[in-house]
Amino acid sequence: VQLQASGGGLVQPGRSLKLSCAASGASLRGYSVGWFRQAPGKERERVSCIRASNSMTYSADSVKGRFTISRDVAKNTVYLQMNSLKPEDTAVYYCATSRSVYACSGSQTDFLSWGQGTQVTVSS
């Protein structure tokens, strides 16, 4: 599966952005899909994830209540709606897929296909 992440940009604190992860080559319905981010000088972290089998979602504590992951099967796209953005959300955001239904609670190495990343900058 090939992934194309988009939707990043420069936004003021408190505003919203919606990231898209469009897939080709396979249906995302059979994949767990995660959104990850990496800020300069920091390790990559998992932000949100949607499970393959039942679409259960998971979010990091740092984004709970602010970020929402969703899947549009018809468009073969997974979204990350980001509200109430903070400067510490600034990072390159990546989407990735895994065939494992346990990937959302497992290792990042479970995710084998990665998109190219989209920059999100939160600054006044």
GROMACS .gro file of N, CA, C and O in nm:
model
  496
    1VAL      N    1   0.085  -0.118   0.000
    1VAL     CA    2   0.000   0.000   0.000
    1VAL      C    3   0.089   0.124   0.000
    1VAL      O    4   0.190   0.128   0.069
    2GLN      N    5   0.051   0.221  -0.083
    2GLN     CA    6   0.124   0.348  -0.089
    2GLN      C    7   0.040   0.456  -0.019
    2GLN      O    8  -0.082   0.459  -0.036
    3LEU      N    9   0.106   0.540   0.058
    3LEU     CA   10   0.036   0.639   0.139
    3LEU      C   11   0.081   0.780   0.102
    3LEU      O   12   0.199   0.804   0.079
    4GLN      N   13  -0.014   0.871   0.099
    4GLN     CA   14   0.014   1.011   0.069
    4GLN      C   15  -0.048   1.096   0.180
    4GLN      O   16  -0.171   1.107   0.189
    5ALA      N   17   0.037   1.155   0.263
    5ALA     CA   18  -0.011   1.242   0.370
    5ALA      C   19  -0.016   1.386   0.321
    5ALA      O   20   0.073   1.431   0.248
    6SER      N   21  -0.119   1.458   0.366
    6SER     CA   22  -0.133   1.598   0.326
    6SER      C   23  -0.214   1.673   0.431
    6SER      O   24  -0.271   1.612   0.522
    7GLY      N   25  -0.219   1.805   0.416
    7GLY     CA   26  -0.301   1.886   0.504
    7GLY      C   27  -0.227   1.967   0.606
    7GLY      O   28  -0.287   2.045   0.681
    8GLY      N   29  -0.097   1.951   0.614
    8GLY     CA   30  -0.020   2.027   0.711
    8GLY      C   31  -0.010   2.173   0.672
    8GLY      O   32  -0.052   2.215   0.564
    9GLY      N   33   0.047   2.251   0.763
    9GLY     CA   34   0.064   2.393   0.735
    9GLY      C   35   0.100   2.470   0.860
    9GLY      O   36   0.129   2.411   0.964
   10LEU      N   37   0.097   2.601   0.847
   10LEU     CA   38   0.124   2.691   0.958
   10LEU      C   39  -0.009   2.740   1.015
   10LEU      O   40  -0.094   2.791   0.940
   11VAL      N   41  -0.026   2.726   1.145
   11VAL     CA   42  -0.153   2.764   1.208
   11VAL      C   43  -0.124   2.826   1.344
   11VAL      O   44  -0.024   2.794   1.408
   12GLN      N   45  -0.211   2.916   1.385
   12GLN     CA   46  -0.194   2.980   1.516
   12GLN      C   47  -0.240   2.889   1.628
   12GLN      O   48  -0.327   2.803   1.608
   13PRO      N   49  -0.185   2.905   1.747
   13PRO     CA   50  -0.232   2.825   1.861
   13PRO      C   51  -0.383   2.838   1.881
   13PRO      O   52  -0.439   2.946   1.863
   14GLY      N   53  -0.446   2.725   1.913
   14GLY     CA   54  -0.589   2.723   1.934
   14GLY      C   55  -0.671   2.693   1.810
   14GLY      O   56  -0.791   2.663   1.822
   15ARG      N   57  -0.607   2.699   1.695
   15ARG     CA   58  -0.679   2.672   1.571
   15ARG      C   59  -0.676   2.523   1.538
   15ARG      O   60  -0.622   2.441   1.614
   16SER      N   61  -0.734   2.488   1.422
   16SER     CA   62  -0.748   2.346   1.383
   16SER      C   63  -0.685   2.319   1.247
   16SER      O   64  -0.671   2.410   1.165
   17LEU      N   65  -0.649   2.195   1.228
   17LEU     CA   66  -0.605   2.142   1.099
   17LEU      C   67  -0.658   2.002   1.084
   17LEU      O   68  -0.678   1.932   1.185
   18LYS      N   69  -0.677   1.961   0.959
   18LYS     CA   70  -0.720   1.823   0.932
   18LYS      C   71  -0.621   1.761   0.835
   18LYS      O   72  -0.606   1.807   0.722
   19LEU      N   73  -0.554   1.659   0.880
   19LEU     CA   74  -0.460   1.586   0.796
   19LEU      C   75  -0.531   1.471   0.727
   19LEU      O   76  -0.621   1.411   0.783
   20SER      N   77  -0.484   1.440   0.607
   20SER     CA   78  -0.538   1.328   0.530
   20SER      C   79  -0.427   1.230   0.496
   20SER      O   80  -0.313   1.271   0.468
   21CYS      N   81  -0.461   1.104   0.496
   21CYS     CA   82  -0.370   0.998   0.456
   21CYS      C   83  -0.443   0.916   0.352
   21CYS      O   84  -0.527   0.831   0.386
   22ALA      N   85  -0.413   0.942   0.225
   22ALA     CA   86  -0.479   0.873   0.115
   22ALA      C   87  -0.397   0.752   0.073
   22ALA      O   88  -0.275   0.762   0.057
   23ALA      N   89  -0.465   0.640   0.056
   23ALA     CA   90  -0.397   0.516   0.022
   23ALA      C   91  -0.428   0.473  -0.119
   23ALA      O   92  -0.536   0.498  -0.172
   24SER      N   93  -0.331   0.406  -0.179
   24SER     CA   94  -0.351   0.343  -0.309
   24SER      C   95  -0.285   0.207  -0.307
   24SER      O   96  -0.193   0.182  -0.230
   25GLY      N   97  -0.334   0.119  -0.390
   25GLY     CA   98  -0.275  -0.014  -0.399
   25GLY      C   99  -0.343  -0.118  -0.313
   25GLY      O  100  -0.322  -0.237  -0.333
   26ALA      N  101  -0.421  -0.075  -0.215
   26ALA     CA  102  -0.493  -0.168  -0.128
   26ALA      C  103  -0.597  -0.090  -0.049
   26ALA      O  104  -0.584   0.032  -0.031
   27SER      N  105  -0.697  -0.161  -0.001
   27SER     CA  106  -0.799  -0.097   0.081
   27SER      C  107  -0.749  -0.083   0.224
   27SER      O  108  -0.698  -0.179   0.283
   28LEU      N  109  -0.766   0.036   0.281
   28LEU     CA  110  -0.726   0.057   0.420
   28LEU      C  111  -0.813  -0.018   0.519
   28LEU      O  112  -0.782  -0.025   0.638
   29ARG      N  113  -0.922  -0.073   0.471
   29ARG     CA  114  -1.014  -0.142   0.561
   29ARG      C  115  -0.944  -0.257   0.633
   29ARG      O  116  -0.978  -0.291   0.746
   30GLY      N  117  -0.846  -0.318   0.567
   30GLY     CA  118  -0.778  -0.432   0.627
   30GLY      C  119  -0.652  -0.397   0.705
   30GLY      O  120  -0.577  -0.487   0.743
   31TYR      N  121  -0.631  -0.269   0.730
   31TYR     CA  122  -0.509  -0.224   0.796
   31TYR      C  123  -0.540  -0.144   0.921
   31TYR      O  124  -0.637  -0.070   0.926
   32SER      N  125  -0.454  -0.159   1.019
   32SER     CA  126  -0.448  -0.062   1.126
   32SER      C  127  -0.367   0.057   1.072
   32SER      O  128  -0.265   0.038   1.006
   33VAL      N  129  -0.416   0.176   1.099
   33VAL     CA  130  -0.350   0.296   1.047
   33VAL      C  131  -0.316   0.389   1.163
   33VAL      O  132  -0.401   0.420   1.246
   34GLY      N  133  -0.193   0.430   1.167
   34GLY     CA  134  -0.150   0.520   1.274
   34GLY      C  135  -0.100   0.652   1.220
   34GLY      O  136  -0.049   0.660   1.108
   35TRP      N  137  -0.116   0.753   1.302
   35TRP     CA  138  -0.054   0.884   1.277
   35TRP      C  139   0.058   0.899   1.380
   35TRP      O  140   0.037   0.877   1.499
   36PHE      N  141   0.172   0.938   1.332
   36PHE     CA  142   0.290   0.957   1.414
   36PHE      C  143   0.343   1.099   1.390
   36PHE      O  144   0.311   1.161   1.288
   37ARG      N  145   0.425   1.146   1.480
   37ARG     CA  146   0.488   1.275   1.459
   37ARG      C  147   0.630   1.274   1.513
   37ARG      O  148   0.662   1.199   1.606
   38GLN      N  149   0.712   1.358   1.453
   38GLN     CA  150   0.849   1.372   1.499
   38GLN      C  151   0.888   1.519   1.495
   38GLN      O  152   0.888   1.581   1.388
   39ALA      N  153   0.919   1.570   1.612
   39ALA     CA  154   0.966   1.708   1.624
   39ALA      C  155   1.119   1.708   1.619
   39ALA      O  156   1.182   1.607   1.650
   40PRO      N  157   1.178   1.821   1.581
   40PRO     CA  158   1.325   1.828   1.574
   40PRO      C  159   1.390   1.790   1.706
   40PRO      O  160   1.351   1.839   1.812
   41GLY      N  161   1.485   1.699   1.698
   41GLY     CA  162   1.559   1.658   1.816
   41GLY      C  163   1.485   1.562   1.907
   41GLY      O  164   1.535   1.528   2.015
   42LYS      N  165   1.366   1.519   1.866
   42LYS     CA  166   1.288   1.428   1.948
   42LYS      C  167   1.262   1.298   1.876
   42LYS      O  168   1.270   1.290   1.753
   43GLU      N  169   1.229   1.195   1.953
   43GLU     CA  170   1.196   1.067   1.893
   43GLU      C  171   1.055   1.072   1.831
   43GLU      O  172   0.969   1.150   1.874
   44ARG      N  173   1.036   0.989   1.734
   44ARG     CA  174   0.904   0.978   1.673
   44ARG      C  175   0.807   0.917   1.773
   44ARG      O  176   0.840   0.821   1.842
   45GLU      N  177   0.687   0.973   1.781
   45GLU     CA  178   0.588   0.920   1.874
   45GLU      C  179   0.457   0.893   1.801
   45GLU      O  180   0.422   0.958   1.702
   46ARG      N  181   0.384   0.796   1.853
   46ARG     CA  182   0.253   0.765   1.798
   46ARG      C  183   0.152   0.862   1.855
   46ARG      O  184   0.145   0.881   1.976
   47VAL      N  185   0.072   0.921   1.768
   47VAL     CA  186  -0.027   1.021   1.810
   47VAL      C  187  -0.165   0.958   1.822
   47VAL      O  188  -0.229   0.968   1.926
   48SER      N  189  -0.209   0.896   1.716
   48SER     CA  190  -0.340   0.832   1.715
   48SER      C  191  -0.335   0.709   1.625
   48SER      O  192  -0.250   0.701   1.536
   49CYS      N  193  -0.429   0.620   1.646
   49CYS     CA  194  -0.429   0.496   1.569
   49CYS      C  195  -0.571   0.443   1.559
   49CYS      O  196  -0.651   0.460   1.652
   50ILE      N  197  -0.602   0.382   1.446
   50ILE     CA  198  -0.733   0.320   1.428
   50ILE      C  199  -0.709   0.174   1.391
   50ILE      O  200  -0.631   0.143   1.300
   51ARG      N  201  -0.777   0.087   1.463
   51ARG     CA  202  -0.752  -0.055   1.452
   51ARG      C  203  -0.819  -0.113   1.328
   51ARG      O  204  -0.927  -0.070   1.289
   52ALA      N  205  -0.755  -0.215   1.269
   52ALA     CA  206  -0.806  -0.275   1.146
   52ALA      C  207  -0.939  -0.346   1.166
   52ALA      O  208  -1.031  -0.330   1.088
   53SER      N  209  -0.952  -0.423   1.270
   53SER     CA  210  -1.065  -0.515   1.280
   53SER      C  211  -1.195  -0.447   1.316
   53SER      O  212  -1.300  -0.477   1.260
   54ASN      N  213  -1.190  -0.354   1.408
   54ASN     CA  214  -1.315  -0.297   1.457
   54ASN      C  215  -1.316  -0.145   1.462
   54ASN      O  216  -1.408  -0.085   1.516
   55SER      N  217  -1.213  -0.084   1.403
   55SER     CA  218  -1.202   0.062   1.398
   55SER      C  219  -1.196   0.127   1.535
   55SER      O  220  -1.224   0.245   1.548
   56MET      N  221  -1.159   0.051   1.636
   56MET     CA  222  -1.135   0.112   1.767
   56MET      C  223  -1.018   0.210   1.754
   56MET      O  224  -0.923   0.183   1.681
   57THR      N  225  -1.027   0.321   1.823
   57THR     CA  226  -0.924   0.422   1.809
   57THR      C  227  -0.845   0.438   1.939
   57THR      O  228  -0.895   0.410   2.049
   58TYR      N  229  -0.724   0.482   1.925
   58TYR     CA  230  -0.633   0.505   2.037
   58TYR      C  231  -0.568   0.641   2.017
   58TYR      O  232  -0.538   0.680   1.904
   59SER      N  233  -0.543   0.711   2.125
   59SER     CA  234  -0.474   0.840   2.116
   59SER      C  235  -0.376   0.855   2.230
   59SER      O  236  -0.401   0.807   2.341
   60ALA      N  237  -0.267   0.924   2.201
   60ALA     CA  238  -0.170   0.955   2.306
   60ALA      C  239  -0.233   1.051   2.407
   60ALA      O  240  -0.320   1.131   2.372
   61ASP      N  241  -0.187   1.042   2.531
   61ASP     CA  242  -0.243   1.128   2.636
   61ASP      C  243  -0.229   1.275   2.601
   61ASP      O  244  -0.314   1.356   2.635
   62SER      N  245  -0.121   1.308   2.530
   62SER     CA  246  -0.094   1.448   2.498
   62SER      C  247  -0.194   1.508   2.400
   62SER      O  248  -0.203   1.631   2.390
   63VAL      N  249  -0.270   1.423   2.331
   63VAL     CA  250  -0.364   1.475   2.231
   63VAL      C  251  -0.508   1.433   2.258
   63VAL      O  252  -0.599   1.473   2.183
   64LYS      N  253  -0.531   1.356   2.362
   64LYS     CA  254  -0.668   1.311   2.392
   64LYS      C  255  -0.759   1.430   2.415
   64LYS      O  256  -0.724   1.525   2.483
   65GLY      N  257  -0.876   1.420   2.354
   65GLY     CA  258  -0.973   1.529   2.365
   65GLY      C  259  -0.952   1.640   2.264
   65GLY      O  260  -1.036   1.728   2.249
   66ARG      N  261  -0.838   1.636   2.194
   66ARG     CA  262  -0.810   1.739   2.093
   66ARG      C  263  -0.799   1.682   1.952
   66ARG      O  264  -0.842   1.745   1.856
   67PHE      N  265  -0.742   1.563   1.940
   67PHE     CA  266  -0.722   1.500   1.808
   67PHE      C  267  -0.819   1.383   1.792
   67PHE      O  268  -0.843   1.308   1.887
   68THR      N  269  -0.870   1.367   1.671
   68THR     CA  270  -0.960   1.257   1.640
   68THR      C  271  -0.918   1.191   1.510
   68THR      O  272  -0.901   1.260   1.408
   69ILE      N  273  -0.901   1.061   1.514
   69ILE     CA  274  -0.868   0.985   1.394
   69ILE      C  275  -0.995   0.920   1.341
   69ILE      O  276  -1.080   0.875   1.418
   70SER      N  277  -1.008   0.917   1.208
   70SER     CA  278  -1.126   0.856   1.147
   70SER      C  279  -1.087   0.796   1.012
   70SER      O  280  -0.983   0.829   0.956
   71ARG      N  281  -1.174   0.707   0.966
   71ARG     CA  282  -1.146   0.637   0.840
   71ARG      C  283  -1.266   0.654   0.747
   71ARG      O  284  -1.380   0.633   0.789
   72ASP      N  285  -1.242   0.688   0.622
   72ASP     CA  286  -1.345   0.692   0.518
   72ASP      C  287  -1.313   0.580   0.420
   72ASP      O  288  -1.222   0.593   0.338
   73VAL      N  289  -1.387   0.471   0.432
   73VAL     CA  290  -1.360   0.354   0.350
   73VAL      C  291  -1.381   0.385   0.202
   73VAL      O  292  -1.301   0.343   0.117
   74ALA      N  293  -1.484   0.460   0.170
   74ALA     CA  294  -1.515   0.490   0.030
   74ALA      C  295  -1.402   0.569  -0.037
   74ALA      O  296  -1.371   0.549  -0.154
   75LYS      N  297  -1.341   0.659   0.039
   75LYS     CA  298  -1.232   0.741  -0.015
   75LYS      C  299  -1.095   0.678   0.011
   75LYS      O  300  -0.994   0.734  -0.030
   76ASN      N  301  -1.095   0.566   0.083
   76ASN     CA  302  -0.969   0.497   0.116
   76ASN      C  303  -0.870   0.593   0.181
   76ASN      O  304  -0.751   0.598   0.145
   77THR      N  305  -0.921   0.666   0.275
   77THR     CA  306  -0.843   0.773   0.339
   77THR      C  307  -0.867   0.770   0.490
   77THR      O  308  -0.979   0.744   0.535
   78VAL      N  309  -0.762   0.798   0.563
   78VAL     CA  310  -0.771   0.814   0.708
   78VAL      C  311  -0.737   0.959   0.740
   78VAL      O  312  -0.644   1.016   0.682
   79TYR      N  313  -0.814   1.016   0.831
   79TYR     CA  314  -0.798   1.156   0.866
   79TYR      C  315  -0.751   1.172   1.010
   79TYR      O  316  -0.774   1.086   1.095
   80LEU      N  317  -0.686   1.284   1.035
   80LEU     CA  318  -0.654   1.324   1.172
   80LEU      C  319  -0.703   1.467   1.190
   80LEU      O  320  -0.643   1.560   1.136
   81GLN      N  321  -0.813   1.481   1.261
   81GLN     CA  322  -0.866   1.613   1.292
   81GLN      C  323  -0.796   1.664   1.418
   81GLN      O  324  -0.803   1.600   1.523
   82MET      N  325  -0.729   1.776   1.406
   82MET     CA  326  -0.652   1.831   1.517
   82MET      C  327  -0.712   1.965   1.558
   82MET      O  328  -0.712   2.059   1.478
   83ASN      N  329  -0.764   1.969   1.678
   83ASN     CA  330  -0.824   2.091   1.732
   83ASN      C  331  -0.741   2.145   1.847
   83ASN      O  332  -0.660   2.074   1.905
   84SER      N  333  -0.763   2.270   1.880
   84SER     CA  334  -0.695   2.334   1.993
   84SER      C  335  -0.545   2.311   1.987
   84SER      O  336  -0.483   2.268   2.085
   85LEU      N  337  -0.489   2.338   1.872
   85LEU     CA  338  -0.347   2.309   1.851
   85LEU      C  339  -0.259   2.394   1.942
   85LEU      O  340  -0.291   2.510   1.973
   86LYS      N  341  -0.148   2.334   1.983
   86LYS     CA  342  -0.052   2.398   2.071
   86LYS      C  343   0.084   2.404   2.002
   86LYS      O  344   0.112   2.322   1.914
   87PRO      N  345   0.169   2.496   2.043
   87PRO     CA  346   0.303   2.502   1.983
   87PRO      C  347   0.378   2.368   1.994
   87PRO      O  348   0.454   2.332   1.903
   88GLU      N  349   0.354   2.294   2.101
   88GLU     CA  350   0.422   2.166   2.117
   88GLU      C  351   0.371   2.058   2.022
   88GLU      O  352   0.427   1.947   2.017
   89ASP      N  353   0.266   2.086   1.947
   89ASP     CA  354   0.220   1.994   1.843
   89ASP      C  355   0.300   2.009   1.714
   89ASP      O  356   0.283   1.931   1.620
   90THR      N  357   0.388   2.108   1.709
   90THR     CA  358   0.470   2.130   1.591
   90THR      C  359   0.560   2.010   1.564
   90THR      O  360   0.635   1.966   1.653
   91ALA      N  361   0.550   1.955   1.444
   91ALA     CA  362   0.625   1.835   1.408
   91ALA      C  363   0.594   1.799   1.263
   91ALA      O  364   0.505   1.857   1.202
   92VAL      N  365   0.669   1.704   1.213
   92VAL     CA  366   0.633   1.639   1.087
   92VAL      C  367   0.543   1.521   1.123
   92VAL      O  368   0.580   1.439   1.208
   93TYR      N  369   0.429   1.515   1.059
   93TYR     CA  370   0.331   1.411   1.086
   93TYR      C  371   0.334   1.307   0.974
   93TYR      O  372   0.333   1.343   0.855
   94TYR      N  373   0.336   1.181   1.014
   94TYR     CA  374   0.341   1.070   0.920
   94TYR      C  375   0.222   0.978   0.946
   94TYR      O  376   0.181   0.958   1.060
   95CYS      N  377   0.172   0.917   0.838
   95CYS     CA  378   0.077   0.808   0.855
   95CYS      C  379   0.147   0.679   0.813
   95CYS      O  380   0.240   0.680   0.732
   96ALA      N  381   0.100   0.570   0.870
   96ALA     CA  382   0.161   0.440   0.844
   96ALA      C  383   0.057   0.331   0.864
   96ALA      O  384  -0.041   0.349   0.937
   97THR      N  385   0.080   0.217   0.799
   97THR     CA  386  -0.016   0.107   0.807
   97THR      C  387   0.050  -0.020   0.857
   97THR      O  388   0.170  -0.043   0.839
   98SER      N  389  -0.033  -0.102   0.918
   98SER     CA  390   0.008  -0.233   0.966
   98SER      C  391  -0.103  -0.333   0.939
   98SER      O  392  -0.221  -0.300   0.954
   99ARG      N  393  -0.065  -0.455   0.906
   99ARG     CA  394  -0.164  -0.562   0.890
   99ARG      C  395  -0.211  -0.617   1.024
   99ARG      O  396  -0.312  -0.686   1.031
  100SER      N  397  -0.139  -0.586   1.128
  100SER     CA  398  -0.171  -0.642   1.259
  100SER      C  399  -0.285  -0.566   1.326
  100SER      O  400  -0.283  -0.442   1.334
  101VAL      N  401  -0.381  -0.639   1.380
  101VAL     CA  402  -0.490  -0.576   1.454
  101VAL      C  403  -0.442  -0.527   1.589
  101VAL      O  404  -0.514  -0.453   1.657
  102TYR      N  405  -0.322  -0.568   1.629
  102TYR     CA  406  -0.268  -0.527   1.759
  102TYR      C  407  -0.168  -0.413   1.747
  102TYR      O  408  -0.110  -0.370   1.846
  103ALA      N  409  -0.149  -0.363   1.626
  103ALA     CA  410  -0.043  -0.265   1.603
  103ALA      C  411  -0.065  -0.137   1.680
  103ALA      O  412   0.033  -0.072   1.719
  104CYS      N  413  -0.190  -0.098   1.701
  104CYS     CA  414  -0.216   0.029   1.768
  104CYS      C  415  -0.162   0.032   1.910
  104CYS      O  416  -0.136   0.140   1.964
  105SER      N  417  -0.149  -0.084   1.971
  105SER     CA  418  -0.094  -0.091   2.106
  105SER      C  419   0.041  -0.158   2.109
  105SER      O  420   0.094  -0.188   2.215
  106GLY      N  421   0.098  -0.179   1.991
  106GLY     CA  422   0.226  -0.248   1.983
  106GLY      C  423   0.340  -0.154   1.947
  106GLY      O  424   0.337  -0.036   1.977
  107SER      N  425   0.440  -0.211   1.882
  107SER     CA  426   0.561  -0.136   1.848
  107SER      C  427   0.543  -0.061   1.717
  107SER      O  428   0.466  -0.102   1.630
  108GLN      N  429   0.618   0.048   1.703
  108GLN     CA  430   0.615   0.121   1.577
  108GLN      C  431   0.669   0.035   1.463
  108GLN      O  432   0.636   0.057   1.347
  109THR      N  433   0.749  -0.066   1.498
  109THR     CA  434   0.804  -0.154   1.394
  109THR      C  435   0.697  -0.242   1.332
  109THR      O  436   0.721  -0.306   1.229
  110ASP      N  437   0.578  -0.246   1.393
  110ASP     CA  438   0.466  -0.320   1.333
  110ASP      C  439   0.414  -0.251   1.208
  110ASP      O  440   0.342  -0.310   1.129
  111PHE      N  441   0.446  -0.122   1.195
  111PHE     CA  442   0.397  -0.043   1.083
  111PHE      C  443   0.502  -0.048   0.971
  111PHE      O  444   0.615  -0.001   0.989
  112LEU      N  445   0.464  -0.103   0.858
  112LEU     CA  446   0.561  -0.131   0.753
  112LEU      C  447   0.556  -0.033   0.637
  112LEU      O  448   0.656  -0.016   0.567
  113SER      N  449   0.442   0.029   0.612
  113SER     CA  450   0.429   0.124   0.503
  113SER      C  451   0.409   0.263   0.562
  113SER      O  452   0.320   0.283   0.644
  114TRP      N  453   0.490   0.358   0.515
  114TRP     CA  454   0.488   0.493   0.570
  114TRP      C  455   0.467   0.596   0.458
  114TRP      O  456   0.522   0.581   0.348
  115GLY      N  457   0.391   0.699   0.491
  115GLY     CA  458   0.377   0.811   0.399
  115GLY      C  459   0.497   0.903   0.411
  115GLY      O  460   0.586   0.883   0.494
  116GLN      N  461   0.499   1.008   0.330
  116GLN     CA  462   0.617   1.093   0.320
  116GLN      C  463   0.623   1.201   0.427
  116GLN      O  464   0.728   1.263   0.443
  117GLY      N  465   0.517   1.222   0.501
  117GLY     CA  466   0.519   1.323   0.607
  117GLY      C  467   0.465   1.457   0.561
  117GLY      O  468   0.483   1.497   0.446
  118THR      N  469   0.399   1.526   0.653
  118THR     CA  470   0.349   1.661   0.626
  118THR      C  471   0.380   1.748   0.748
  118THR      O  472   0.359   1.707   0.861
  119GLN      N  473   0.433   1.866   0.723
  119GLN     CA  474   0.477   1.954   0.831
  119GLN      C  475   0.360   2.029   0.892
  119GLN      O  476   0.281   2.091   0.820
  120VAL      N  477   0.352   2.024   1.025
  120VAL     CA  478   0.256   2.104   1.099
  120VAL      C  479   0.334   2.198   1.189
  120VAL      O  480   0.417   2.154   1.269
  121THR      N  481   0.310   2.327   1.175
  121THR     CA  482   0.376   2.427   1.256
  121THR      C  483   0.270   2.511   1.327
  121THR      O  484   0.183   2.569   1.261
  122VAL      N  485   0.276   2.513   1.459
  122VAL     CA  486   0.181   2.589   1.539
  122VAL      C  487   0.257   2.704   1.604
  122VAL      O  488   0.341   2.684   1.690
  123SER      N  489   0.226   2.824   1.557
  123SER     CA  490   0.300   2.941   1.603
  123SER      C  491   0.218   3.066   1.583
  123SER      O  492   0.141   3.076   1.487
  124SER      N  493   0.235   3.160   1.674
  124SER     CA  494   0.167   3.288   1.658
  124SER      C  495   0.253   3.386   1.582
  124SER      O  496   0.210   3.499   1.554
   0.00000   0.00000   0.00000
